[in-house]
Amino acid sequence: MKIAVVGVSAIAEGLVEFLNSLEIEVKGFPDQTKVTKGDLEFTDWVIEATGYAKHRKQAVLQALNAKRRPGSILSTDESIVPRSELIENMPFDEEFYITHFFLPVKKAPLMELVVPGSVDSDVSKKLHAFCADRLGRTVLVSPDLPGFIANRIGLYAMARGVQLALALHLDVDEADKAAIDVLGLPRSGVFGLVDLIGLKASADLVDDLCLRLPNDDAFQQCNFKSDPAIQAILALSEREPGSLKFYRRKAKDAPREILDVRTFEYRGERPGQPGRGAVASYGKSLAADVSTYASNFAKDSKLLPENVSKALLTGYGWSRELKVLSV
């Protein structure tokens, strides 16, 4: 299969590097305005990965749809916006898919696939098989819902973890240690994940998801933009964009420092201490909240509980299966 990857983003760069490592014929197009019909004449699969600005993405997809070879697959790497919303008023046909890869592409095996119509169509089966067999992806066919599977639960865990820690007046590092312990999160924890995504970008992702969910969805209670404690941190970060992180190093080999979310000053790491009662309460509450949310989501979206847990293991790098009940 010959593949074109269009866009400048971490996913686009990661995909081109990954596909090259598998000796798959791939060409990257960082500047989408310079892609011609000739460039796509012999391409079997065109992947749009220009970022997450919806209207820009739609414009690029519309242009690529007009230039691609008839019968080729067109897909977008999208993490929040459902396929049905992306194709509103767009001339897309039944060959348009969502293929959501995760970072780092070489190491995160999950790919969420949203298909048009039936997963049993010849094109869907061909794409599914190629991604599973040739790319070695763990392919989960997702319902066309906001946030799909992994981000719906993973972002809830992050947002709820941060919100609950601030409400209980926990230190950033003690909250992360508890979250890692109870949920099997990677060593970044919840605050470290916010640092990896970026504070403002995290707030925007959570807000974008909330805008697309029903008012009675429990995710609404975790919106960063309606939480006073997080708003104070966001306001401080906006004075010096990009400079405020929950964890920092002044130099590459310098010891790690942690932000005190009460004074907004940094301190060094402290030796391990017996957990406070509030930390134990935090861990139990976070595990229960995430498990309940995931169980309700699985029930409402008619997903197998094991697939919800698999999405977090293979997309977010959790080391422990989440308790997802068949409600």
GROMACS .gro file of C-alpha atoms in nm:
model
  327
    1MET     CA    1   0.000   0.000   0.000
    2LYS     CA    2   0.129   0.347  -0.095
    3ILE     CA    3   0.056   0.614   0.165
    4ALA     CA    4   0.062   0.994   0.174
    5VAL     CA    5   0.075   1.178   0.508
    6VAL     CA    6  -0.032   1.542   0.489
    7GLY     CA    7   0.040   1.801   0.756
    8VAL     CA    8   0.291   1.937   1.005
    9SER     CA    9   0.229   1.782   1.345
   10ALA     CA   10   0.391   1.538   1.585
   11ILE     CA   11   0.160   1.265   1.454
   12ALA     CA   12   0.245   1.340   1.090
   13GLU     CA   13   0.620   1.333   1.156
   14GLY     CA   14   0.587   1.021   1.371
   15LEU     CA   15   0.381   0.840   1.108
   16VAL     CA   16   0.626   0.911   0.826
   17GLU     CA   17   0.919   0.794   1.038
   18PHE     CA   18   0.730   0.484   1.153
   19LEU     CA   19   0.612   0.384   0.805
   20ASN     CA   20   0.962   0.431   0.665
   21SER     CA   21   1.098   0.203   0.936
   22LEU     CA   22   0.858  -0.067   0.810
   23GLU     CA   23   0.977  -0.009   0.452
   24ILE     CA   24   0.628   0.098   0.347
   25GLU     CA   25   0.618   0.340   0.056
   26VAL     CA   26   0.522   0.673   0.213
   27LYS     CA   27   0.558   1.039   0.125
   28GLY     CA   28   0.510   1.326   0.365
   29PHE     CA   29   0.358   1.657   0.257
   30PRO     CA   30   0.420   1.917   0.530
   31ASP     CA   31   0.262   2.193   0.318
   32GLN     CA   32  -0.089   2.079   0.227
   33THR     CA   33  -0.132   2.367  -0.018
   34LYS     CA   34   0.132   2.217  -0.245
   35VAL     CA   35  -0.026   1.872  -0.281
   36THR     CA   36  -0.133   1.809  -0.641
   37LYS     CA   37  -0.344   1.546  -0.813
   38GLY     CA   38  -0.023   1.409  -0.957
   39ASP     CA   39   0.119   1.360  -0.610
   40LEU     CA   40  -0.180   1.144  -0.513
   41GLU     CA   41  -0.231   0.967  -0.846
   42PHE     CA   42  -0.087   0.635  -0.730
   43THR     CA   43  -0.159   0.671  -0.357
   44ASP     CA   44  -0.380   0.409  -0.194
   45TRP     CA   45  -0.429   0.587   0.140
   46VAL     CA   46  -0.415   0.960   0.216
   47ILE     CA   47  -0.384   1.049   0.586
   48GLU     CA   48  -0.460   1.407   0.693
   49ALA     CA   49  -0.273   1.499   1.012
   50THR     CA   50  -0.269   1.878   1.020
   51GLY     CA   51  -0.365   1.920   1.387
   52TYR     CA   52  -0.697   1.962   1.561
   53ALA     CA   53  -0.841   2.294   1.444
   54LYS     CA   54  -1.173   2.174   1.304
   55HIS     CA   55  -1.237   2.433   1.031
   56ARG     CA   56  -0.879   2.417   0.904
   57LYS     CA   57  -0.897   2.039   0.902
   58GLN     CA   58  -1.222   2.044   0.704
   59ALA     CA   59  -1.070   2.276   0.441
   60VAL     CA   60  -0.769   2.048   0.399
   61LEU     CA   61  -0.987   1.737   0.379
   62GLN     CA   62  -1.208   1.894   0.116
   63ALA     CA   63  -0.902   1.983  -0.094
   64LEU     CA   64  -0.752   1.636  -0.058
   65ASN     CA   65  -1.082   1.471  -0.144
   66ALA     CA   66  -1.085   1.659  -0.475
   67LYS     CA   67  -0.727   1.558  -0.557
   68ARG     CA   68  -0.705   1.197  -0.445
   69ARG     CA   69  -0.736   0.901  -0.677
   70PRO     CA   70  -1.093   0.762  -0.701
   71GLY     CA   71  -1.118   0.448  -0.490
   72SER     CA   72  -0.832   0.547  -0.258
   73ILE     CA   73  -0.887   0.579   0.116
   74LEU     CA   74  -0.898   0.923   0.279
   75SER     CA   75  -0.863   0.942   0.656
   76THR     CA   76  -0.804   1.198   0.926
   77ASP     CA   77  -0.610   1.166   1.248
   78GLU     CA   78  -0.867   1.311   1.488
   79SER     CA   79  -0.894   1.273   1.865
   80ILE     CA   80  -1.214   1.454   1.971
   81VAL     CA   81  -1.449   1.549   1.684
   82PRO     CA   82  -1.677   1.270   1.556
   83ARG     CA   83  -1.676   1.172   1.189
   84SER     CA   84  -2.041   1.277   1.153
   85GLU     CA   85  -1.951   1.632   1.259
   86LEU     CA   86  -1.645   1.653   1.034
   87ILE     CA   87  -1.837   1.561   0.721
   88GLU     CA   88  -2.129   1.803   0.773
   89ASN     CA   89  -2.184   1.986   0.443
   90MET     CA   90  -1.876   1.816   0.298
   91PRO     CA   91  -1.868   1.612  -0.026
   92PHE     CA   92  -1.712   1.307   0.138
   93ASP     CA   93  -1.804   0.960   0.023
   94GLU     CA   94  -1.796   0.621   0.184
   95GLU     CA   95  -1.416   0.607   0.163
   96PHE     CA   96  -1.358   0.858   0.445
   97TYR     CA   97  -1.237   0.721   0.780
   98ILE     CA   98  -1.103   0.839   1.113
   99THR     CA   99  -0.771   0.673   1.196
  100HIS     CA  100  -0.662   0.797   1.537
  101PHE     CA  101  -0.298   0.715   1.614
  102PHE     CA  102  -0.127   0.782   1.947
  103LEU     CA  103   0.209   0.928   2.044
  104PRO     CA  104   0.480   0.818   2.028
  105VAL     CA  105   0.368   0.640   1.712
  106LYS     CA  106   0.643   0.378   1.723
  107LYS     CA  107   0.567   0.278   2.081
  108ALA     CA  108   0.192   0.335   2.131
  109PRO     CA  109   0.023   0.044   1.952
  110LEU     CA  110  -0.338   0.167   1.959
  111MET     CA  111  -0.522   0.291   1.652
  112GLU     CA  112  -0.888   0.383   1.686
  113LEU     CA  113  -1.082   0.333   1.365
  114VAL     CA  114  -1.416   0.497   1.285
  115VAL     CA  115  -1.568   0.355   0.972
  116PRO     CA  116  -1.844   0.472   0.738
  117GLY     CA  117  -2.141   0.240   0.746
  118SER     CA  118  -2.054  -0.121   0.822
  119VAL     CA  119  -1.718  -0.246   0.943
  120ASP     CA  120  -1.780  -0.545   0.717
  121SER     CA  121  -1.738  -0.347   0.395
  122ASP     CA  122  -1.448  -0.456   0.176
  123VAL     CA  123  -1.261  -0.126   0.221
  124SER     CA  124  -1.304  -0.129   0.599
  125LYS     CA  125  -1.185  -0.488   0.626
  126LYS     CA  126  -0.885  -0.411   0.403
  127LEU     CA  127  -0.784  -0.107   0.610
  128HIS     CA  128  -0.837  -0.291   0.940
  129ALA     CA  129  -0.627  -0.585   0.825
  130PHE     CA  130  -0.346  -0.367   0.691
  131CYS     CA  131  -0.319  -0.167   1.013
  132ALA     CA  132  -0.331  -0.477   1.232
  133ASP     CA  133  -0.107  -0.705   1.027
  134ARG     CA  134   0.136  -0.473   0.846
  135LEU     CA  135   0.153  -0.186   1.096
  136GLY     CA  136   0.121  -0.403   1.405
  137ARG     CA  137  -0.148  -0.179   1.553
  138THR     CA  138  -0.404  -0.278   1.812
  139VAL     CA  139  -0.706  -0.170   1.608
  140LEU     CA  140  -1.022  -0.084   1.799
  141VAL     CA  141  -1.329   0.000   1.595
  142SER     CA  142  -1.483   0.291   1.781
  143PRO     CA  143  -1.837   0.425   1.784
  144ASP     CA  144  -1.858   0.770   1.626
  145LEU     CA  145  -1.872   0.954   1.958
  146PRO     CA  146  -1.683   1.257   2.092
  147GLY     CA  147  -1.340   1.152   2.213
  148PHE     CA  148  -1.396   0.799   2.076
  149ILE     CA  149  -1.279   0.549   2.341
  150ALA     CA  150  -0.930   0.622   2.475
  151ASN     CA  151  -0.960   1.000   2.500
  152ARG     CA  152  -1.309   0.983   2.641
  153ILE     CA  153  -1.181   0.790   2.944
  154GLY     CA  154  -0.817   0.902   2.948
  155LEU     CA  155  -0.900   1.272   2.945
  156TYR     CA  156  -1.167   1.217   3.208
  157ALA     CA  157  -0.909   1.046   3.433
  158MET     CA  158  -0.665   1.334   3.379
  159ALA     CA  159  -0.921   1.610   3.436
  160ARG     CA  160  -1.085   1.441   3.734
  161GLY     CA  161  -0.744   1.361   3.884
  162VAL     CA  162  -0.629   1.723   3.866
  163GLN     CA  163  -0.961   1.862   3.989
  164LEU     CA  164  -0.984   1.623   4.284
  165ALA     CA  165  -0.621   1.679   4.388
  166LEU     CA  166  -0.667   2.056   4.396
  167ALA     CA  167  -0.993   2.025   4.588
  168LEU     CA  168  -0.819   1.812   4.853
  169HIS     CA  169  -0.519   2.051   4.865
  170LEU     CA  170  -0.273   1.779   4.771
  171ASP     CA  171   0.077   1.839   4.646
  172VAL     CA  172   0.123   1.767   4.275
  173ASP     CA  173   0.374   1.486   4.326
  174GLU     CA  174   0.184   1.308   4.605
  175ALA     CA  175  -0.134   1.313   4.395
  176ASP     CA  176   0.051   1.171   4.096
  177LYS     CA  177   0.206   0.893   4.304
  178ALA     CA  178  -0.139   0.795   4.425
  179ALA     CA  179  -0.291   0.809   4.075
  180ILE     CA  180  -0.009   0.595   3.936
  181ASP     CA  181  -0.061   0.343   4.215
  182VAL     CA  182  -0.440   0.307   4.195
  183LEU     CA  183  -0.486   0.323   3.817
  184GLY     CA  184  -0.153   0.201   3.682
  185LEU     CA  185  -0.089   0.528   3.501
  186PRO     CA  186   0.250   0.589   3.338
  187ARG     CA  187   0.504   0.772   3.554
  188SER     CA  188   0.375   1.106   3.425
  189GLY     CA  189   0.061   1.066   3.638
  190VAL     CA  190  -0.215   1.322   3.580
  191PHE     CA  191  -0.025   1.647   3.634
  192GLY     CA  192   0.268   1.521   3.428
  193LEU     CA  193   0.027   1.436   3.146
  194VAL     CA  194  -0.101   1.793   3.154
  195ASP     CA  195   0.261   1.909   3.121
  196LEU     CA  196   0.314   1.679   2.820
  197ILE     CA  197   0.004   1.808   2.642
  198GLY     CA  198   0.043   2.167   2.763
  199LEU     CA  199  -0.178   2.338   3.020
  200LYS     CA  200  -0.377   2.549   2.775
  201ALA     CA  201  -0.398   2.267   2.520
  202SER     CA  202  -0.525   2.032   2.792
  203ALA     CA  203  -0.790   2.284   2.894
  204ASP     CA  204  -0.894   2.328   2.530
  205LEU     CA  205  -0.917   1.952   2.471
  206VAL     CA  206  -1.131   1.900   2.779
  207ASP     CA  207  -1.350   2.197   2.685
  208ASP     CA  208  -1.390   2.074   2.325
  209LEU     CA  209  -1.503   1.738   2.455
  210CYS     CA  210  -1.746   1.893   2.704
  211LEU     CA  211  -1.901   2.105   2.430
  212ARG     CA  212  -1.997   1.786   2.248
  213LEU     CA  213  -2.128   1.588   2.543
  214PRO     CA  214  -2.474   1.600   2.703
  215ASN     CA  215  -2.519   1.838   2.995
  216ASP     CA  216  -2.574   1.547   3.233
  217ASP     CA  217  -2.250   1.371   3.136
  218ALA     CA  218  -2.017   1.346   3.439
  219PHE     CA  219  -1.735   1.487   3.225
  220GLN     CA  220  -1.904   1.828   3.246
  221GLN     CA  221  -1.816   1.846   3.615
  222CYS     CA  222  -1.444   1.822   3.529
  223ASN     CA  223  -1.418   2.105   3.277
  224PHE     CA  224  -1.100   2.298   3.355
  225LYS     CA  225  -1.261   2.618   3.234
  226SER     CA  226  -1.528   2.610   3.505
  227ASP     CA  227  -1.302   2.513   3.796
  228PRO     CA  228  -1.183   2.819   3.997
  229ALA     CA  229  -0.860   2.654   4.120
  230ILE     CA  230  -0.755   2.553   3.767
  231GLN     CA  231  -0.864   2.890   3.632
  232ALA     CA  232  -0.619   3.059   3.870
  233ILE     CA  233  -0.336   2.842   3.738
  234LEU     CA  234  -0.442   2.907   3.378
  235ALA     CA  235  -0.451   3.282   3.439
  236LEU     CA  236  -0.099   3.273   3.579
  237SER     CA  237   0.027   3.064   3.287
  238GLU     CA  238  -0.120   3.305   3.032
  239ARG     CA  239   0.104   3.584   3.158
  240GLU     CA  240   0.407   3.385   3.042
  241PRO     CA  241   0.277   3.134   2.787
  242GLY     CA  242   0.452   2.798   2.799
  243SER     CA  243   0.658   2.877   3.108
  244LEU     CA  244   0.433   2.733   3.378
  245LYS     CA  245   0.457   2.358   3.429
  246PHE     CA  246   0.375   2.140   3.725
  247TYR     CA  247   0.720   1.981   3.694
  248ARG     CA  248   1.034   2.150   3.562
  249ARG     CA  249   1.409   2.117   3.532
  250LYS     CA  250   1.620   2.433   3.509
  251ALA     CA  251   1.872   2.238   3.300
  252LYS     CA  252   1.877   1.897   3.136
  253ASP     CA  253   2.066   1.729   3.420
  254ALA     CA  254   1.927   1.945   3.700
  255PRO     CA  255   1.705   1.790   3.969
  256ARG     CA  256   1.331   1.804   3.911
  257GLU     CA  257   1.128   2.076   4.078
  258ILE     CA  258   0.758   2.068   4.161
  259LEU     CA  259   0.510   2.356   4.147
  260ASP     CA  260   0.341   2.438   4.475
  261VAL     CA  261  -0.015   2.505   4.357
  262ARG     CA  262  -0.087   2.719   4.664
  263THR     CA  263   0.210   2.958   4.644
  264PHE     CA  264   0.296   2.910   4.273
  265GLU     CA  265   0.660   2.867   4.373
  266TYR     CA  266   0.880   2.569   4.291
  267ARG     CA  267   1.037   2.333   4.542
  268GLY     CA  268   1.264   2.034   4.524
  269GLU     CA  269   1.153   1.674   4.553
  270ARG     CA  270   1.091   1.548   4.905
  271PRO     CA  271   1.195   1.208   5.042
  272GLY     CA  272   0.917   0.952   5.042
  273GLN     CA  273   0.685   0.988   5.336
  274PRO     CA  274   0.396   0.780   5.469
  275GLY     CA  275   0.081   0.876   5.276
  276ARG     CA  276  -0.155   1.123   5.439
  277GLY     CA  277  -0.517   1.031   5.491
  278ALA     CA  278  -0.618   1.276   5.219
  279VAL     CA  279  -0.388   1.098   4.972
  280ALA     CA  280  -0.546   0.760   5.042
  281SER     CA  281  -0.891   0.916   5.009
  282TYR     CA  282  -0.785   1.075   4.680
  283GLY     CA  283  -0.667   0.746   4.536
  284LYS     CA  284  -0.984   0.559   4.629
  285SER     CA  285  -1.211   0.838   4.502
  286LEU     CA  286  -1.025   0.875   4.172
  287ALA     CA  287  -1.026   0.500   4.103
  288ALA     CA  288  -1.397   0.478   4.183
  289ASP     CA  289  -1.488   0.781   3.971
  290VAL     CA  290  -1.292   0.666   3.666
  291SER     CA  291  -1.425   0.310   3.694
  292THR     CA  292  -1.784   0.434   3.724
  293TYR     CA  293  -1.747   0.673   3.431
  294ALA     CA  294  -1.588   0.406   3.211
  295SER     CA  295  -1.855   0.150   3.305
  296ASN     CA  296  -2.139   0.388   3.222
  297PHE     CA  297  -1.971   0.485   2.896
  298ALA     CA  298  -1.927   0.121   2.796
  299LYS     CA  299  -2.293   0.052   2.868
  300ASP     CA  300  -2.425   0.361   2.683
  301SER     CA  301  -2.202   0.307   2.378
  302LYS     CA  302  -2.252  -0.072   2.373
  303LEU     CA  303  -1.878  -0.137   2.399
  304LEU     CA  304  -1.722  -0.447   2.548
  305PRO     CA  305  -1.571  -0.352   2.886
  306GLU     CA  306  -1.243  -0.522   2.791
  307ASN     CA  307  -1.210  -0.296   2.486
  308VAL     CA  308  -1.243   0.017   2.700
  309SER     CA  309  -0.965  -0.111   2.925
  310LYS     CA  310  -0.758  -0.214   2.621
  311ALA     CA  311  -0.779   0.139   2.480
  312LEU     CA  312  -0.615   0.277   2.795
  313LEU     CA  313  -0.351   0.004   2.811
  314THR     CA  314  -0.243   0.048   2.449
  315GLY     CA  315  -0.314   0.418   2.389
  316TYR     CA  316  -0.233   0.581   2.721
  317GLY     CA  317   0.022   0.330   2.843
  318TRP     CA  318  -0.164   0.228   3.159
  319SER     CA  319  -0.004  -0.079   3.317
  320ARG     CA  320  -0.317  -0.215   3.483
  321GLU     CA  321  -0.656  -0.308   3.345
  322LEU     CA  322  -0.922  -0.062   3.450
  323LYS     CA  323  -1.219  -0.212   3.634
  324VAL     CA  324  -1.496  -0.164   3.378
  325LEU     CA  325  -1.821  -0.326   3.482
  326SER     CA  326  -2.090  -0.468   3.258
  327VAL     CA  327  -2.362  -0.240   3.397
   0.00000   0.00000   0.00000
